[in-house]
C-alpha cells in the first residue's frame, strides 16, 4: 500500500480491496467529497463509501445467499455513519498530503487500515480553530455503496464471520499484537520470521532470485 502510494503522483489516494466493486462515478464522488468548498464549515481529511455486499446473481456466483447478510450491512453502516469507522473494504480515500503527513500505513500484517482510520479520527477532535483552518472531518459518501464480495460469509456463515471480526478488533484494541492476530486469523502455527508484511517480501527475500541464479549457473556449466 505504501509502495503504491509512493509511486503515485495524484492529488488524492484511493485504497481498495482487490474484490471490491466500485460504485458508479466513484472518482467524481471522491473528488467532490475531498475538494474543499469555501462554503463548508469543515475540511475533509478523508472519505469512504457506505458498505455493501454484492448479493446479485453475479456476486453470489451460483453459491448460496448467506442468511442474515442484510443485518451485516445495516450494522456496518450504522457504525460507519455514527462513529466515522469505515474499514478497508469501503474504499478509504484521502489527500496525498494528509497520507504522507501521517506517515502512511503502519508496517504491519493486519489492522493497518484500523490504525490509519484511528489517526484520521483523532484529527477530528476539536482543536483551536480559525477561519484559515476549519475543523477536519471524515466524509462518508452516501448513495450507492462500495460492493464487497460475499464469499467469506458464504463459506463460513454470517454468525462466525461477525464473531471473528468483532473478536479480532477487540483483541487488538486491548493490546494483542498484529503478529498474534495474524496467527489467529490465518490459523498458522508460527509468527512471521521477518519484520516485513507477507505482501512486502520480495523474491530476493525468499531466496527465489538466488535459486534462479544457481540454476542458470548450473545450466551454463552443463553446456
mmCIF file of C-alpha atoms in Angstrom:
data_model
loop_
_atom_site.group_PDB
_atom_site.id
_atom_site.type_symbol
_atom_site.label_atom_id
_atom_site.label_comp_id
_atom_site.label_asym_id
_atom_site.label_seq_id
_atom_site.Cartn_x
_atom_site.Cartn_y
_atom_site.Cartn_z
ATOM 1 C CA UNK A 1 0.000 0.000 0.000
ATOM 2 C CA UNK A 2 2.727 2.452 0.965
ATOM 3 C CA UNK A 3 4.841 1.436 -2.011
ATOM 4 C CA UNK A 4 1.963 2.133 -4.394
ATOM 5 C CA UNK A 5 1.294 5.484 -2.753
ATOM 6 C CA UNK A 6 4.945 6.498 -3.114
ATOM 7 C CA UNK A 7 4.825 5.763 -6.849
ATOM 8 C CA UNK A 8 1.656 7.782 -7.377
ATOM 9 C CA UNK A 9 1.588 11.433 -8.392
ATOM 10 C CA UNK A 10 -2.088 12.297 -7.913
ATOM 11 C CA UNK A 11 -3.660 14.772 -5.539
ATOM 12 C CA UNK A 12 -5.793 12.063 -3.897
ATOM 13 C CA UNK A 13 -5.070 8.447 -2.977
ATOM 14 C CA UNK A 14 -7.706 5.706 -3.188
ATOM 15 C CA UNK A 15 -7.218 2.364 -1.415
ATOM 16 C CA UNK A 16 -9.478 -0.615 -2.012
ATOM 17 C CA UNK A 17 -9.517 -4.402 -1.756
ATOM 18 C CA UNK A 18 -8.993 -6.442 -4.898
ATOM 19 C CA UNK A 19 -12.501 -7.950 -4.660
ATOM 20 C CA UNK A 20 -14.267 -4.593 -4.222
ATOM 21 C CA UNK A 21 -16.639 -3.430 -6.974
ATOM 22 C CA UNK A 22 -16.687 0.349 -7.168
ATOM 23 C CA UNK A 23 -19.958 2.304 -7.366
ATOM 24 C CA UNK A 24 -20.770 4.265 -10.488
ATOM 25 C CA UNK A 25 -18.986 7.622 -10.867
ATOM 26 C CA UNK A 26 -16.760 6.674 -7.937
ATOM 27 C CA UNK A 27 -13.935 9.003 -8.959
ATOM 28 C CA UNK A 28 -16.242 12.022 -9.317
ATOM 29 C CA UNK A 29 -17.789 11.324 -5.918
ATOM 30 C CA UNK A 30 -14.420 11.012 -4.174
ATOM 31 C CA UNK A 31 -13.111 14.241 -5.675
ATOM 32 C CA UNK A 32 -16.308 16.072 -4.705
ATOM 33 C CA UNK A 33 -16.031 14.760 -1.132
ATOM 34 C CA UNK A 34 -12.380 15.711 -0.674
ATOM 35 C CA UNK A 35 -12.235 19.048 -2.503
ATOM 36 C CA UNK A 36 -12.719 21.895 -0.059
ATOM 37 C CA UNK A 37 -15.651 24.224 -0.687
ATOM 38 C CA UNK A 38 -15.321 27.694 0.823
ATOM 39 C CA UNK A 39 -18.942 27.433 1.951
ATOM 40 C CA UNK A 40 -18.208 24.337 4.042
ATOM 41 C CA UNK A 41 -17.516 24.719 7.748
ATOM 42 C CA UNK A 42 -15.101 21.762 7.690
ATOM 43 C CA UNK A 43 -12.245 20.356 5.627
ATOM 44 C CA UNK A 44 -12.430 16.701 4.601
ATOM 45 C CA UNK A 45 -9.289 14.801 5.644
ATOM 46 C CA UNK A 46 -10.601 11.542 4.133
ATOM 47 C CA UNK A 47 -13.686 9.824 2.794
ATOM 48 C CA UNK A 48 -15.143 6.371 2.311
ATOM 49 C CA UNK A 49 -18.219 4.814 0.745
ATOM 50 C CA UNK A 50 -21.024 3.118 2.600
ATOM 51 C CA UNK A 51 -20.643 -0.644 2.988
ATOM 52 C CA UNK A 52 -22.374 -3.083 0.667
ATOM 53 C CA UNK A 53 -22.157 -6.822 -0.040
ATOM 54 C CA UNK A 54 -22.704 -7.929 -3.626
ATOM 55 C CA UNK A 55 -25.615 -10.374 -3.487
ATOM 56 C CA UNK A 56 -26.512 -10.063 -7.142
ATOM 57 C CA UNK A 57 -26.501 -13.334 -9.130
ATOM 58 C CA UNK A 58 -23.065 -12.376 -10.467
ATOM 59 C CA UNK A 59 -21.787 -11.624 -6.975
ATOM 60 C CA UNK A 60 -23.133 -14.865 -5.489
ATOM 61 C CA UNK A 61 -21.514 -16.734 -8.394
ATOM 62 C CA UNK A 62 -24.006 -19.597 -8.201
ATOM 63 C CA UNK A 63 -23.429 -20.148 -4.478
ATOM 64 C CA UNK A 64 -25.754 -19.725 -1.506
ATOM 65 C CA UNK A 65 -27.308 -16.468 -0.310
ATOM 66 C CA UNK A 66 -25.919 -16.041 3.253
ATOM 67 C CA UNK A 67 -28.724 -15.916 5.819
ATOM 68 C CA UNK A 68 -28.618 -12.691 7.820
ATOM 69 C CA UNK A 69 -26.380 -10.819 5.375
ATOM 70 C CA UNK A 70 -28.600 -7.714 5.396
ATOM 71 C CA UNK A 71 -28.011 -7.358 9.132
ATOM 72 C CA UNK A 72 -24.266 -7.205 8.427
ATOM 73 C CA UNK A 73 -24.577 -4.294 6.009
ATOM 74 C CA UNK A 74 -27.081 -2.453 8.230
ATOM 75 C CA UNK A 75 -24.961 -2.622 11.405
ATOM 76 C CA UNK A 76 -21.744 -1.850 9.481
ATOM 77 C CA UNK A 77 -23.303 1.308 8.074
ATOM 78 C CA UNK A 78 -24.620 2.354 11.489
ATOM 79 C CA UNK A 79 -21.053 2.087 12.780
ATOM 80 C CA UNK A 80 -19.662 3.923 9.766
ATOM 81 C CA UNK A 81 -22.050 6.871 9.879
ATOM 82 C CA UNK A 82 -22.347 7.253 13.654
ATOM 83 C CA UNK A 83 -18.695 6.818 14.596
ATOM 84 C CA UNK A 84 -16.754 7.535 11.365
ATOM 85 C CA UNK A 85 -15.360 3.993 11.427
ATOM 86 C CA UNK A 86 -15.057 2.661 7.880
ATOM 87 C CA UNK A 87 -12.902 -0.357 7.157
ATOM 88 C CA UNK A 88 -10.596 -1.097 4.244
ATOM 89 C CA UNK A 89 -13.293 -2.611 2.046
ATOM 90 C CA UNK A 90 -15.121 0.734 1.971
ATOM 91 C CA UNK A 91 -12.523 2.375 -0.306
ATOM 92 C CA UNK A 92 -10.689 4.656 2.110
ATOM 93 C CA UNK A 93 -9.549 7.765 0.196
ATOM 94 C CA UNK A 94 -7.618 10.831 1.301
ATOM 95 C CA UNK A 95 -5.433 13.660 0.021
ATOM 96 C CA UNK A 96 -1.888 12.511 -0.642
ATOM 97 C CA UNK A 97 -0.613 15.376 1.521
ATOM 98 C CA UNK A 98 -2.570 14.080 4.540
ATOM 99 C CA UNK A 99 -1.488 10.469 3.922
ATOM 100 C CA UNK A 100 2.212 11.290 3.832
ATOM 101 C CA UNK A 101 1.953 13.742 6.729
ATOM 102 C CA UNK A 102 0.553 10.920 8.889
ATOM 103 C CA UNK A 103 3.302 8.561 7.769
ATOM 104 C CA UNK A 104 1.130 6.308 5.638
ATOM 105 C CA UNK A 105 0.005 2.855 6.705
ATOM 106 C CA UNK A 106 1.908 1.255 9.580
ATOM 107 C CA UNK A 107 4.154 -1.648 8.568
ATOM 108 C CA UNK A 108 2.052 -4.491 9.968
ATOM 109 C CA UNK A 109 0.297 -7.538 8.556
ATOM 110 C CA UNK A 110 -3.218 -6.841 9.900
ATOM 111 C CA UNK A 111 -5.247 -3.865 11.172
ATOM 112 C CA UNK A 112 -3.248 -1.319 9.190
ATOM 113 C CA UNK A 113 -6.489 0.267 7.960
ATOM 114 C CA UNK A 114 -7.781 0.384 11.546
ATOM 115 C CA UNK A 115 -4.679 2.325 12.633
ATOM 116 C CA UNK A 116 -4.854 4.840 9.792
ATOM 117 C CA UNK A 117 -8.567 5.471 10.362
ATOM 118 C CA UNK A 118 -7.851 5.971 14.068
ATOM 119 C CA UNK A 119 -5.297 8.685 13.246
ATOM 120 C CA UNK A 120 -7.750 10.392 10.891
ATOM 121 C CA UNK A 121 -10.494 10.287 13.526
ATOM 122 C CA UNK A 122 -8.173 11.867 16.101
ATOM 123 C CA UNK A 123 -7.692 14.805 13.768
ATOM 124 C CA UNK A 124 -11.452 15.421 14.015
ATOM 125 C CA UNK A 125 -11.167 16.145 17.747
ATOM 126 C CA UNK A 126 -11.963 19.861 18.287
ATOM 127 C CA UNK A 127 -8.804 21.929 18.472
ATOM 128 C CA UNK A 128 -8.112 25.619 18.392
ATOM 129 C CA UNK A 129 -9.632 26.570 15.062
ATOM 130 C CA UNK A 130 -9.538 29.681 12.918
ATOM 131 C CA UNK A 131 -11.091 30.809 9.670
ATOM 132 C CA UNK A 132 -7.881 29.824 7.937
ATOM 133 C CA UNK A 133 -8.036 26.291 9.385
ATOM 134 C CA UNK A 134 -11.548 24.828 9.676
ATOM 135 C CA UNK A 135 -12.106 21.593 11.613
ATOM 136 C CA UNK A 136 -11.398 18.323 9.856
ATOM 137 C CA UNK A 137 -13.931 15.634 9.066
ATOM 138 C CA UNK A 138 -14.078 12.144 7.606
ATOM 139 C CA UNK A 139 -16.816 12.163 4.958
ATOM 140 C CA UNK A 140 -18.959 9.071 4.386
ATOM 141 C CA UNK A 141 -20.281 9.209 0.833
ATOM 142 C CA UNK A 142 -23.987 8.405 0.635
ATOM 143 C CA UNK A 143 -25.878 6.679 -2.130
ATOM 144 C CA UNK A 144 -24.571 3.571 -3.853
ATOM 145 C CA UNK A 145 -22.051 1.727 -1.638
ATOM 146 C CA UNK A 146 -18.783 0.024 -2.457
ATOM 147 C CA UNK A 147 -19.634 -3.632 -3.077
ATOM 148 C CA UNK A 148 -17.704 -6.287 -1.169
ATOM 149 C CA UNK A 149 -17.531 -9.941 -2.255
ATOM 150 C CA UNK A 150 -19.868 -12.216 -0.230
ATOM 151 C CA UNK A 151 -17.603 -15.272 -0.366
ATOM 152 C CA UNK A 152 -16.407 -15.070 3.282
ATOM 153 C CA UNK A 153 -19.996 -15.145 4.523
ATOM 154 C CA UNK A 154 -20.908 -17.842 2.029
ATOM 155 C CA UNK A 155 -18.052 -20.056 3.197
ATOM 156 C CA UNK A 156 -18.179 -19.533 6.979
ATOM 157 C CA UNK A 157 -21.638 -18.129 7.657
ATOM 158 C CA UNK A 158 -22.741 -14.743 8.971
ATOM 159 C CA UNK A 159 -22.537 -15.587 12.685
ATOM 160 C CA UNK A 160 -18.984 -16.958 12.532
ATOM 161 C CA UNK A 161 -17.588 -14.108 10.394
ATOM 162 C CA UNK A 162 -19.272 -11.479 12.586
ATOM 163 C CA UNK A 163 -17.967 -13.147 15.754
ATOM 164 C CA UNK A 164 -14.408 -13.438 14.403
ATOM 165 C CA UNK A 165 -14.313 -9.840 13.146
ATOM 166 C CA UNK A 166 -15.577 -8.459 16.465
ATOM 167 C CA UNK A 167 -13.234 -10.690 18.468
ATOM 168 C CA UNK A 168 -10.144 -9.714 16.486
ATOM 169 C CA UNK A 169 -10.905 -5.985 16.722
ATOM 170 C CA UNK A 170 -11.455 -6.264 20.479
ATOM 171 C CA UNK A 171 -8.271 -8.292 20.980
ATOM 172 C CA UNK A 172 -6.256 -5.754 19.009
ATOM 173 C CA UNK A 173 -7.820 -2.813 20.843
ATOM 174 C CA UNK A 174 -6.849 -4.489 24.129
ATOM 175 C CA UNK A 175 -3.216 -4.897 23.197
ATOM 176 C CA UNK A 176 -2.775 -8.083 21.140
ATOM 177 C CA UNK A 177 -0.047 -7.643 18.531
ATOM 178 C CA UNK A 178 -0.747 -7.784 14.814
ATOM 179 C CA UNK A 179 1.519 -10.857 14.557
ATOM 180 C CA UNK A 180 -0.558 -12.760 17.124
ATOM 181 C CA UNK A 181 -3.731 -11.693 15.327
ATOM 182 C CA UNK A 182 -2.214 -12.921 12.062
ATOM 183 C CA UNK A 183 -1.665 -16.354 13.642
ATOM 184 C CA UNK A 184 -5.218 -16.486 14.965
ATOM 185 C CA UNK A 185 -6.866 -15.200 11.774
ATOM 186 C CA UNK A 186 -4.939 -17.343 9.296
ATOM 187 C CA UNK A 187 -4.571 -20.320 11.661
ATOM 188 C CA UNK A 188 -0.788 -20.515 11.279
ATOM 189 C CA UNK A 189 1.422 -22.012 13.972
ATOM 190 C CA UNK A 190 4.309 -19.552 13.968
ATOM 191 C CA UNK A 191 4.852 -15.821 13.932
ATOM 192 C CA UNK A 192 6.334 -14.205 10.874
ATOM 193 C CA UNK A 193 10.091 -14.644 10.750
ATOM 194 C CA UNK A 194 10.658 -11.256 9.141
ATOM 195 C CA UNK A 195 9.739 -7.719 10.050
ATOM 196 C CA UNK A 196 8.151 -7.234 6.639
ATOM 197 C CA UNK A 197 4.490 -7.925 5.984
ATOM 198 C CA UNK A 198 3.752 -11.008 3.803
ATOM 199 C CA UNK A 199 2.963 -8.890 0.731
ATOM 200 C CA UNK A 200 6.149 -6.814 1.145
ATOM 201 C CA UNK A 201 8.505 -9.795 0.862
ATOM 202 C CA UNK A 202 10.365 -9.675 -2.448
ATOM 203 C CA UNK A 203 11.653 -12.619 -4.490
ATOM 204 C CA UNK A 204 15.133 -11.770 -3.187
ATOM 205 C CA UNK A 205 13.904 -12.075 0.414
ATOM 206 C CA UNK A 206 12.503 -15.526 -0.325
ATOM 207 C CA UNK A 207 15.686 -16.746 -1.980
ATOM 208 C CA UNK A 208 13.909 -17.077 -5.326
ATOM 209 C CA UNK A 209 16.406 -14.832 -7.116
ATOM 210 C CA UNK A 210 19.384 -16.733 -5.689
ATOM 211 C CA UNK A 211 17.797 -20.072 -6.589
ATOM 212 C CA UNK A 212 17.247 -18.909 -10.159
ATOM 213 C CA UNK A 213 20.822 -17.658 -10.370
ATOM 214 C CA UNK A 214 22.161 -21.022 -9.180
ATOM 215 C CA UNK A 215 20.026 -22.857 -11.737
ATOM 216 C CA UNK A 216 21.353 -20.622 -14.526
ATOM 217 C CA UNK A 217 24.961 -21.208 -13.389
ATOM 218 C CA UNK A 218 24.366 -24.960 -13.418
ATOM 219 C CA UNK A 219 22.953 -24.795 -16.951
ATOM 220 C CA UNK A 220 25.972 -22.839 -18.154
ATOM 221 C CA UNK A 221 28.395 -25.386 -16.664
ATOM 222 C CA UNK A 222 26.424 -28.243 -18.230
ATOM 223 C CA UNK A 223 26.624 -26.606 -21.655
#
